[in-house]
Amino acid sequence: MMYVIPEDIEFIVPVDLREALELINKLNNVKALAGGTDLVVDLKTGRFKPKYVVYIGGLKELRYIRDNNGSLHIGAVTTIQEILDSKIIAEKAPLLRAATEKFAYWQIRNTATIGGNLCNASPAADTAPPLLVYEAIIKAESVRGSRLIPIREFFKGPRQTALERDELVTEIIVPYKDLENSGYSYFKVGRRRGYDISLVAVACVVKVEGGVISDVRLALNSVAPIPVRAMNVEKTLIGKKPSLEIIEESSKLVVYDISPISDVRAPIEYRQYMAKLLTREALLEALKKTGVM
Amino acid sequence: MCINMVKVAFKVNGEHIELDVSPRELLINTLRSKLGLTSVKYGCGIGECGACTVLVNGEPVLACLTLTVDVNSKDIITLEGLSKNGLTDIQRAFIEEGAIQCGYCTPGFIIMAEYMLREVPNPTISDVKEYLKGNLCRCTGYINIFRAVLKAAKSRVSR
């Protein structure tokens, strides 16, 4: 039954980050728990059977949104709703806000955290496409020190990350300076509007300078073992004059960037079709926002 | 190393509560089994149905996924708290509009509707659908639920 978390799992509630890092370093077979909208379910169903769980969701020092020199710094246990409600995010990283708007529903958004969404490393992670577009940097800390991991190197496979076993994600850094004055768009398809797990989502940013596309970044989830950038599409567009033809032509190339599977939610063919369609729509919408189309 | 029990102190429906709980205890079990607040319904247990929705510091969360240690020093409202002084306008509207079939999902819907009316006093039908999208009714009585919530909104605004 799903009433309780199994009793053979020992829960520990550290008082601060330092204690959390020491515990994770010292213990074997340990999981860090933040919001719990994924992990609590996984503990109940037995998908994960750690011996220890270290609860970091209550660590206030990991809950903040700061603007610093062209980058946003978001504490790992900041909730999705806090990101959605944040004026700084709306102003500096509107694409991230757009993705959180379509993230599950109220009750989940109030609990789920941005660090948890990334560390859960679902191919369908909702915050991954916008963060891939911003080329976010993940700060990982351990008792040994801290290091910065570019988000493109963070996901290693379904439910697998680049984190070492003693490391915790403590902060997500979102550089936005390069993408100011660009057009953005986010599209997500699920079985139910904005609620269900993504079947395909596309995040897009386009910058037009001197009549040509000077920067374009596209990222998708749920169409590969990890959330991916659409480099083939991007390469075709860069330096080109925006037109319907080039959008049409380039969006078809997204199939070379993705490797979807058939599962309970959708077959391959549908995901490929929707990836192409959403890529086209995302490019159109983003270009419209730049005012050139 | 072994921390077996944790002291938590919080407010439920205005009442101060102090308990020793296991750090793995879920809020739904604390509220239902220890405090007798059975309006908090156990539906799916995996965050899909919204039947266990409660307000924590005024924000809706799912009690089946929330650790009791996480509500330490916070303020919790359940349907028992909303209806302390008799039926609320939303409850009355649910009855009048026949928005209840088996009734199991109803407390979650009413909590969410209450939250919405605090945020959006004059909601449109799309606001109602947006705010209630995390709550499932398996008797499929959504039309009457939406009607009831809009009716309660109207009566609140005209009051």
Short mmCIF file of C-alpha atoms in Angstrom, two decimals:
data_model
loop_
_atom_site.label_atom_id
_atom_site.label_comp_id
_atom_site.label_asym_id
_atom_site.label_seq_id
_atom_site.Cartn_x
_atom_site.Cartn_y
_atom_site.Cartn_z
CA MET A 1 0.00 0.00 0.00
CA MET A 2 0.95 3.62 -0.50
CA TYR A 3 -0.04 4.79 2.99
CA VAL A 4 3.41 4.95 4.50
CA ILE A 5 7.11 5.11 3.72
CA PRO A 6 8.59 1.67 4.52
CA GLU A 7 9.83 1.43 8.09
CA ASP A 8 13.18 -0.11 7.23
CA ILE A 9 14.25 3.17 5.67
CA GLU A 10 15.92 5.39 8.23
CA PHE A 11 15.10 9.08 7.91
CA ILE A 12 17.53 11.69 9.12
CA VAL A 13 16.80 15.41 9.33
CA PRO A 14 20.05 17.45 9.34
CA VAL A 15 20.01 20.96 10.76
CA ASP A 16 22.15 22.53 8.05
CA LEU A 17 23.86 21.87 4.74
CA ARG A 18 27.17 20.98 6.36
CA GLU A 19 25.53 18.22 8.41
CA ALA A 20 23.66 17.01 5.32
CA LEU A 21 26.92 16.75 3.35
CA GLU A 22 28.64 14.92 6.21
CA LEU A 23 25.78 12.43 6.46
CA ILE A 24 25.77 11.77 2.73
CA ASN A 25 29.52 11.33 2.79
CA LYS A 26 29.45 8.95 5.75
CA LEU A 27 26.43 6.77 4.96
CA ASN A 28 26.10 4.13 2.30
CA ASN A 29 23.00 3.56 0.21
CA VAL A 30 21.59 6.99 0.94
CA LYS A 31 19.12 9.23 -0.91
CA ALA A 32 18.65 12.96 -0.44
CA LEU A 33 15.00 14.01 -0.23
CA ALA A 34 13.89 17.53 -1.13
CA GLY A 35 10.22 18.14 -2.00
CA GLY A 36 9.35 14.49 -2.34
CA THR A 37 6.80 14.63 -5.15
CA ASP A 38 8.90 12.04 -6.99
CA LEU A 39 11.04 10.40 -4.32
CA VAL A 40 8.31 9.85 -1.70
CA VAL A 41 6.32 8.03 -4.38
CA ASP A 42 9.42 6.03 -5.35
CA LEU A 43 10.00 5.07 -1.70
CA LYS A 44 6.37 4.00 -1.29
CA THR A 45 6.35 1.93 -4.46
CA GLY A 46 9.77 0.43 -3.75
CA ARG A 47 11.36 1.72 -6.95
CA PHE A 48 14.11 3.02 -4.68
CA LYS A 49 15.04 1.15 -1.51
CA PRO A 50 17.75 3.20 0.18
CA LYS A 51 18.85 2.36 3.71
CA TYR A 52 18.93 6.03 4.65
CA VAL A 53 17.10 9.14 3.53
CA VAL A 54 18.54 12.54 4.36
CA TYR A 55 15.80 15.15 4.28
CA ILE A 56 17.15 18.43 2.90
CA GLY A 57 13.80 20.00 1.94
CA GLY A 58 13.72 21.99 5.17
CA LEU A 59 17.14 23.63 4.70
CA LYS A 60 16.29 27.32 4.34
CA GLU A 61 19.84 28.12 3.24
CA LEU A 62 19.08 26.28 -0.02
CA ARG A 63 15.92 28.24 -0.72
CA TYR A 64 16.48 31.55 -2.52
CA ILE A 65 16.41 33.33 -5.87
CA ARG A 66 19.13 35.94 -6.40
CA ASP A 67 20.19 38.05 -9.34
CA ASN A 68 23.94 38.42 -9.59
CA ASN A 69 25.83 39.93 -12.50
CA GLY A 70 23.81 38.60 -15.42
CA SER A 71 23.01 35.26 -13.78
CA LEU A 72 20.19 34.07 -11.57
CA HIS A 73 21.20 31.93 -8.62
CA ILE A 74 18.44 29.59 -7.49
CA GLY A 75 18.77 27.53 -4.32
CA ALA A 76 18.22 23.83 -4.97
CA VAL A 77 15.18 23.43 -2.72
CA THR A 78 13.37 26.49 -4.06
CA THR A 79 9.89 25.28 -5.00
CA ILE A 80 8.51 25.38 -8.53
CA GLN A 81 5.70 27.67 -7.33
CA GLU A 82 8.24 30.10 -5.86
CA ILE A 83 9.95 30.24 -9.26
CA LEU A 84 6.61 30.73 -10.98
CA ASP A 85 5.70 33.59 -8.61
CA SER A 86 9.12 35.27 -8.72
CA LYS A 87 9.30 38.72 -10.32
CA ILE A 88 13.05 38.35 -10.99
CA ILE A 89 12.49 35.09 -12.88
CA ALA A 90 9.62 36.59 -14.89
CA GLU A 91 11.84 39.49 -15.87
CA LYS A 92 15.22 37.81 -16.42
CA ALA A 93 14.39 34.22 -17.34
CA PRO A 94 10.85 34.29 -18.76
CA LEU A 95 11.38 30.96 -20.53
CA LEU A 96 11.99 29.23 -17.19
CA ARG A 97 8.81 30.82 -15.87
CA ALA A 98 6.89 29.62 -18.94
CA ALA A 99 7.95 26.03 -18.21
CA THR A 100 7.04 26.20 -14.51
CA GLU A 101 3.61 27.48 -15.49
CA LYS A 102 2.94 24.16 -17.23
CA PHE A 103 4.53 22.13 -14.43
CA ALA A 104 1.99 19.73 -12.89
CA TYR A 105 -0.55 21.59 -10.74
CA TRP A 106 -0.81 23.82 -7.67
CA GLN A 107 -0.43 21.24 -4.94
CA ILE A 108 2.61 19.65 -6.60
CA ARG A 109 4.27 22.96 -7.51
CA ASN A 110 4.09 24.08 -3.88
CA THR A 111 6.15 21.05 -2.85
CA ALA A 112 8.36 20.08 -5.80
CA THR A 113 11.80 21.72 -5.97
CA ILE A 114 13.98 22.73 -8.91
CA GLY A 115 16.95 20.74 -7.59
CA GLY A 116 14.76 17.68 -7.12
CA ASN A 117 13.34 17.98 -10.61
CA LEU A 118 16.89 17.90 -12.02
CA CYS A 119 18.33 15.22 -9.71
CA ASN A 120 15.38 12.92 -10.33
CA ALA A 121 16.74 13.02 -13.90
CA SER A 122 13.52 12.00 -15.57
CA PRO A 123 13.71 12.22 -19.37
CA ALA A 124 10.49 14.26 -18.95
CA ALA A 125 11.87 16.76 -16.40
CA ASP A 126 9.93 19.96 -16.98
CA THR A 127 12.63 22.39 -15.91
CA ALA A 128 15.32 20.72 -18.06
CA PRO A 129 14.47 22.16 -21.52
CA PRO A 130 14.50 25.83 -20.42
CA LEU A 131 17.65 25.27 -18.32
CA LEU A 132 19.37 23.60 -21.30
CA VAL A 133 18.46 26.65 -23.37
CA TYR A 134 19.90 29.04 -20.77
CA GLU A 135 22.94 26.75 -20.53
CA ALA A 136 22.48 26.62 -16.78
CA ILE A 137 25.25 25.52 -14.47
CA ILE A 138 24.61 23.09 -11.65
CA LYS A 139 26.54 23.65 -8.45
CA ALA A 140 27.33 20.39 -6.68
CA GLU A 141 28.75 20.35 -3.16
CA SER A 142 30.31 17.67 -1.02
CA VAL A 143 32.55 17.57 2.04
CA ARG A 144 35.43 17.69 -0.46
CA GLY A 145 34.35 21.07 -1.83
CA SER A 146 32.19 22.28 -4.67
CA ARG A 147 32.21 22.11 -8.45
CA LEU A 148 30.19 23.50 -11.31
CA ILE A 149 28.59 21.14 -13.84
CA PRO A 150 27.22 22.48 -17.14
CA ILE A 151 23.68 21.17 -17.46
CA ARG A 152 24.51 19.43 -20.74
CA GLU A 153 26.90 17.20 -18.84
CA PHE A 154 24.56 16.69 -15.88
CA PHE A 155 22.10 14.13 -17.24
CA LYS A 156 23.66 10.73 -17.93
CA GLY A 157 20.60 8.60 -18.57
CA PRO A 158 17.12 8.02 -17.19
CA ARG A 159 17.41 8.67 -13.43
CA GLN A 160 21.18 9.02 -13.72
CA THR A 161 23.21 12.16 -13.17
CA ALA A 162 26.84 13.22 -13.16
CA LEU A 163 26.75 13.59 -9.37
CA GLU A 164 29.28 11.65 -7.31
CA ARG A 165 27.74 9.62 -4.51
CA ASP A 166 28.71 12.15 -1.83
CA GLU A 167 27.53 15.20 -3.77
CA LEU A 168 24.39 17.30 -3.41
CA VAL A 169 23.07 19.85 -5.87
CA THR A 170 22.93 23.11 -3.93
CA GLU A 171 22.36 25.77 -6.55
CA ILE A 172 21.28 26.26 -10.16
CA ILE A 173 22.93 29.16 -11.95
CA VAL A 174 21.01 30.57 -14.91
CA PRO A 175 23.02 32.93 -17.12
CA TYR A 176 20.55 35.22 -18.90
CA LYS A 177 22.70 38.12 -20.15
CA ASP A 178 23.29 36.68 -23.64
CA LEU A 179 19.60 36.01 -24.13
CA GLU A 180 18.22 39.42 -23.21
CA ASN A 181 16.21 40.98 -26.05
CA SER A 182 15.48 37.62 -27.61
CA GLY A 183 12.21 35.86 -28.37
CA TYR A 184 11.26 32.78 -26.40
CA SER A 185 8.59 30.08 -26.42
CA TYR A 186 7.66 26.89 -24.59
CA PHE A 187 5.30 24.20 -25.75
CA LYS A 188 4.32 21.06 -23.89
CA VAL A 189 2.03 18.22 -24.85
CA GLY A 190 0.66 15.84 -22.26
CA ARG A 191 -2.42 13.69 -22.17
CA ARG A 192 -4.21 16.35 -20.19
CA ARG A 193 -3.54 20.06 -20.61
CA GLY A 194 -0.59 21.20 -18.56
CA TYR A 195 -1.05 18.47 -16.02
CA ASP A 196 0.23 15.13 -17.07
CA ILE A 197 3.80 14.05 -17.61
CA SER A 198 5.18 15.55 -20.78
CA LEU A 199 4.97 13.53 -24.01
CA VAL A 200 7.11 16.12 -25.72
CA ALA A 201 8.05 19.63 -24.61
CA VAL A 202 10.10 22.17 -26.52
CA ALA A 203 11.82 25.26 -25.14
CA CYS A 204 13.16 27.78 -27.60
CA VAL A 205 15.01 31.09 -27.67
CA VAL A 206 15.85 33.04 -30.82
CA LYS A 207 17.84 36.22 -31.20
CA VAL A 208 17.78 38.22 -34.43
CA GLU A 209 20.46 40.82 -35.14
CA GLY A 210 20.99 42.69 -38.39
CA GLY A 211 18.14 40.76 -40.01
CA VAL A 212 19.67 37.32 -39.41
CA ILE A 213 19.36 34.75 -36.64
CA SER A 214 22.40 35.41 -34.44
CA ASP A 215 21.54 32.92 -31.68
CA VAL A 216 19.02 30.11 -31.52
CA ARG A 217 18.68 27.43 -28.87
CA LEU A 218 16.16 24.63 -28.71
CA ALA A 219 15.78 21.89 -26.14
CA LEU A 220 13.29 19.05 -25.77
CA ASN A 221 12.27 16.53 -23.13
CA SER A 222 10.64 13.08 -23.27
CA VAL A 223 12.12 12.28 -26.69
CA ALA A 224 15.46 10.76 -25.66
CA PRO A 225 16.97 9.02 -22.59
CA ILE A 226 17.85 12.50 -21.34
CA PRO A 227 16.55 16.00 -22.12
CA VAL A 228 18.40 17.18 -25.26
CA ARG A 229 19.41 20.24 -27.27
CA ALA A 230 18.38 20.24 -30.94
CA MET A 231 21.79 21.01 -32.39
CA ASN A 232 20.92 19.97 -35.96
CA VAL A 233 18.04 22.42 -36.02
CA GLU A 234 20.11 25.17 -34.42
CA LYS A 235 23.02 24.76 -36.87
CA THR A 236 20.72 25.07 -39.87
CA LEU A 237 19.20 28.30 -38.60
CA ILE A 238 22.19 30.23 -37.39
CA GLY A 239 23.16 33.13 -39.66
CA LYS A 240 20.00 32.72 -41.78
CA LYS A 241 17.30 35.23 -42.50
CA PRO A 242 14.13 34.18 -40.64
CA SER A 243 11.48 32.83 -43.02
CA LEU A 244 8.68 30.31 -42.97
CA GLU A 245 10.64 28.11 -45.39
CA ILE A 246 13.73 27.92 -43.21
CA ILE A 247 11.61 27.20 -40.13
CA GLU A 248 9.76 24.45 -41.96
CA GLU A 249 12.96 22.92 -43.31
CA SER A 250 14.99 23.12 -40.10
CA SER A 251 12.28 21.86 -37.75
CA LYS A 252 12.16 18.55 -39.66
CA LEU A 253 15.80 17.98 -38.71
CA VAL A 254 14.84 17.62 -35.06
CA VAL A 255 14.40 13.88 -35.67
CA TYR A 256 18.23 13.65 -35.87
CA ASP A 257 18.51 15.19 -32.41
CA ILE A 258 16.09 12.87 -30.67
CA SER A 259 15.70 9.14 -30.08
CA PRO A 260 12.21 8.61 -28.68
CA ILE A 261 10.81 5.31 -27.49
CA SER A 262 7.31 3.90 -27.46
CA ASP A 263 5.88 3.58 -23.96
CA VAL A 264 2.57 3.64 -22.12
CA ARG A 265 2.18 7.30 -22.91
CA ALA A 266 2.86 7.45 -26.66
CA PRO A 267 4.39 5.54 -29.59
CA ILE A 268 7.62 6.62 -31.33
CA GLU A 269 5.83 7.88 -34.41
CA TYR A 270 3.65 10.23 -32.40
CA ARG A 271 6.59 11.63 -30.46
CA GLN A 272 8.59 12.21 -33.67
CA TYR A 273 5.64 13.88 -35.31
CA MET A 274 4.94 16.08 -32.29
CA ALA A 275 8.62 16.95 -31.86
CA LYS A 276 8.71 18.28 -35.44
CA LEU A 277 5.42 20.10 -35.05
CA LEU A 278 6.29 21.67 -31.71
CA THR A 279 9.76 22.65 -32.92
CA ARG A 280 8.17 24.51 -35.82
CA GLU A 281 5.59 26.16 -33.55
CA ALA A 282 8.21 27.06 -30.98
CA LEU A 283 10.45 28.71 -33.58
CA LEU A 284 7.53 30.63 -35.07
CA GLU A 285 6.32 31.83 -31.68
CA ALA A 286 9.81 32.83 -30.53
CA LEU A 287 10.49 34.71 -33.78
CA LYS A 288 7.13 36.46 -33.47
CA LYS A 289 8.20 37.71 -30.06
CA THR A 290 11.35 39.23 -31.57
CA GLY A 291 9.04 41.19 -33.85
CA VAL A 292 10.57 40.00 -37.13
CA MET A 293 7.78 37.66 -38.18
CA MET B 1 23.09 8.53 14.50
CA CYS B 2 19.68 6.93 14.90
CA ILE B 3 17.14 9.64 15.31
CA ASN B 4 13.93 7.79 16.01
CA MET B 5 11.51 10.51 16.93
CA VAL B 6 11.35 14.21 16.21
CA LYS B 7 9.39 16.81 18.12
CA VAL B 8 7.09 18.86 15.94
CA ALA B 9 4.86 21.75 16.90
CA PHE B 10 2.35 23.22 14.51
CA LYS B 11 -1.13 24.67 14.30
CA VAL B 12 -4.06 22.71 12.90
CA ASN B 13 -7.30 24.61 12.33
CA GLY B 14 -6.18 27.19 14.86
CA GLU B 15 -5.22 24.69 17.53
CA HIS B 16 -1.65 24.25 18.77
CA ILE B 17 -0.40 20.70 18.39
CA GLU B 18 2.79 19.16 19.76
CA LEU B 19 3.74 15.65 18.78
CA ASP B 20 6.65 13.27 18.65
CA VAL B 21 6.73 11.76 15.19
CA SER B 22 9.01 9.56 13.17
CA PRO B 23 10.81 11.70 10.59
CA ARG B 24 9.37 9.42 7.89
CA GLU B 25 5.78 10.01 8.98
CA LEU B 26 3.53 11.51 6.33
CA LEU B 27 1.22 14.40 7.14
CA ILE B 28 -1.87 12.51 5.97
CA ASN B 29 -1.31 9.85 8.63
CA THR B 30 -0.66 12.40 11.37
CA LEU B 31 -3.83 14.29 10.51
CA ARG B 32 -6.08 11.25 10.07
CA SER B 33 -4.81 8.75 12.61
CA LYS B 34 -3.42 10.95 15.37
CA LEU B 35 -5.64 14.01 15.13
CA GLY B 36 -8.83 12.40 13.79
CA LEU B 37 -9.12 14.81 10.88
CA THR B 38 -10.68 12.35 8.45
CA SER B 39 -11.77 14.95 5.90
CA VAL B 40 -8.25 14.51 4.57
CA LYS B 41 -8.92 11.64 2.21
CA TYR B 42 -6.49 8.97 1.16
CA GLY B 43 -7.03 8.61 -2.60
CA CYS B 44 -4.04 7.45 -4.61
CA GLY B 45 -1.10 8.05 -2.26
CA ILE B 46 1.11 9.07 -5.19
CA GLY B 47 0.17 12.67 -5.87
CA GLU B 48 -2.27 12.12 -8.70
CA CYS B 49 -5.72 12.77 -7.28
CA GLY B 50 -5.76 15.77 -4.90
CA ALA B 51 -8.11 14.11 -2.36
CA CYS B 52 -5.66 14.78 0.51
CA THR B 53 -5.19 18.49 -0.27
CA VAL B 54 -4.72 20.68 2.82
CA LEU B 55 -3.60 24.28 3.22
CA VAL B 56 -0.15 24.77 4.75
CA ASN B 57 0.51 28.44 5.52
CA GLY B 58 -2.36 29.15 3.15
CA GLU B 59 -0.91 27.20 0.22
CA PRO B 60 -2.39 23.92 -1.02
CA VAL B 61 -0.21 20.82 -0.72
CA LEU B 62 -0.79 17.09 -0.81
CA ALA B 63 -0.75 15.52 2.65
CA CYS B 64 0.14 12.11 1.17
CA LEU B 65 3.53 13.39 -0.04
CA THR B 66 4.34 15.88 2.73
CA LEU B 67 6.46 14.85 5.69
CA THR B 68 5.04 15.85 9.06
CA VAL B 69 8.46 17.24 10.07
CA ASP B 70 8.12 19.68 7.20
CA VAL B 71 5.06 21.39 8.72
CA ASN B 72 6.92 22.15 11.95
CA SER B 73 5.89 25.66 13.12
CA LYS B 74 3.48 26.00 10.21
CA ASP B 75 -0.25 26.59 10.05
CA ILE B 76 -2.48 23.84 8.63
CA ILE B 77 -6.11 24.14 7.59
CA THR B 78 -8.30 21.16 6.74
CA LEU B 79 -11.98 21.08 5.83
CA GLU B 80 -12.83 20.66 9.54
CA GLY B 81 -11.21 24.04 10.11
CA LEU B 82 -13.03 25.75 7.25
CA SER B 83 -16.42 24.53 8.48
CA LYS B 84 -15.89 25.10 12.19
CA ASN B 85 -18.85 27.46 12.37
CA GLY B 86 -21.16 25.43 10.17
CA LEU B 87 -21.25 24.80 6.45
CA THR B 88 -19.27 27.24 4.34
CA ASP B 89 -20.69 28.92 1.26
CA ILE B 90 -18.72 26.50 -0.93
CA GLN B 91 -20.11 23.47 0.91
CA ARG B 92 -23.65 24.82 0.61
CA ALA B 93 -23.16 25.44 -3.12
CA PHE B 94 -21.85 21.86 -3.54
CA ILE B 95 -25.01 20.53 -1.91
CA GLU B 96 -27.33 22.82 -3.86
CA GLU B 97 -25.71 22.01 -7.20
CA GLY B 98 -25.50 18.28 -6.60
CA ALA B 99 -21.72 18.50 -6.93
CA ILE B 100 -21.26 15.39 -4.80
CA GLN B 101 -21.71 11.80 -5.83
CA CYS B 102 -19.64 9.43 -3.70
CA GLY B 103 -18.16 12.45 -1.90
CA TYR B 104 -14.64 11.10 -1.51
CA CYS B 105 -12.99 13.80 -3.61
CA THR B 106 -15.15 16.58 -2.18
CA PRO B 107 -12.93 17.81 0.71
CA GLY B 108 -9.98 18.24 -1.66
CA PHE B 109 -12.10 20.14 -4.15
CA ILE B 110 -13.50 22.42 -1.44
CA ILE B 111 -10.05 23.19 -0.05
CA MET B 112 -8.80 24.05 -3.55
CA ALA B 113 -11.92 26.11 -4.28
CA GLU B 114 -11.39 28.00 -1.01
CA TYR B 115 -7.77 28.65 -2.00
CA MET B 116 -8.85 29.88 -5.43
CA LEU B 117 -11.50 32.25 -4.06
CA ARG B 118 -8.90 33.81 -1.76
CA GLU B 119 -6.58 34.35 -4.75
CA VAL B 120 -9.17 35.10 -7.43
CA PRO B 121 -12.40 36.41 -5.85
CA ASN B 122 -14.14 36.71 -9.21
CA PRO B 123 -13.12 33.61 -11.15
CA THR B 124 -14.06 32.68 -14.71
CA ILE B 125 -14.82 29.09 -15.67
CA SER B 126 -11.25 28.75 -17.00
CA ASP B 127 -9.86 29.96 -13.66
CA VAL B 128 -11.94 27.29 -11.95
CA LYS B 129 -10.67 24.58 -14.32
CA GLU B 130 -7.09 25.78 -13.89
CA TYR B 131 -7.18 25.80 -10.09
CA LEU B 132 -9.01 22.48 -9.82
CA LYS B 133 -6.93 20.63 -12.42
CA GLY B 134 -5.02 18.66 -9.80
CA ASN B 135 -8.20 17.23 -8.27
CA LEU B 136 -9.84 14.16 -9.74
CA CYS B 137 -13.47 13.10 -9.40
CA ARG B 138 -13.91 9.53 -10.57
CA CYS B 139 -17.70 9.75 -10.48
CA THR B 140 -17.03 12.31 -13.28
CA GLY B 141 -19.22 15.01 -11.83
CA TYR B 142 -17.06 17.96 -12.90
CA ILE B 143 -19.80 20.08 -14.44
CA ASN B 144 -21.70 20.36 -11.18
CA ILE B 145 -18.51 21.00 -9.25
CA PHE B 146 -17.57 23.90 -11.54
CA ARG B 147 -21.11 25.25 -11.25
CA ALA B 148 -21.01 25.04 -7.47
CA VAL B 149 -17.67 26.84 -7.23
CA LEU B 150 -18.84 29.63 -9.53
CA LYS B 151 -22.03 29.95 -7.49
CA ALA B 152 -20.07 30.23 -4.24
CA ALA B 153 -17.83 32.83 -5.85
CA LYS B 154 -20.81 34.90 -6.89
CA SER B 155 -22.41 34.75 -3.46
CA ARG B 156 -19.13 35.76 -1.84
CA VAL B 157 -18.62 38.75 -4.15
CA SER B 158 -22.18 40.00 -3.65
CA ARG B 159 -21.91 39.67 0.10
#
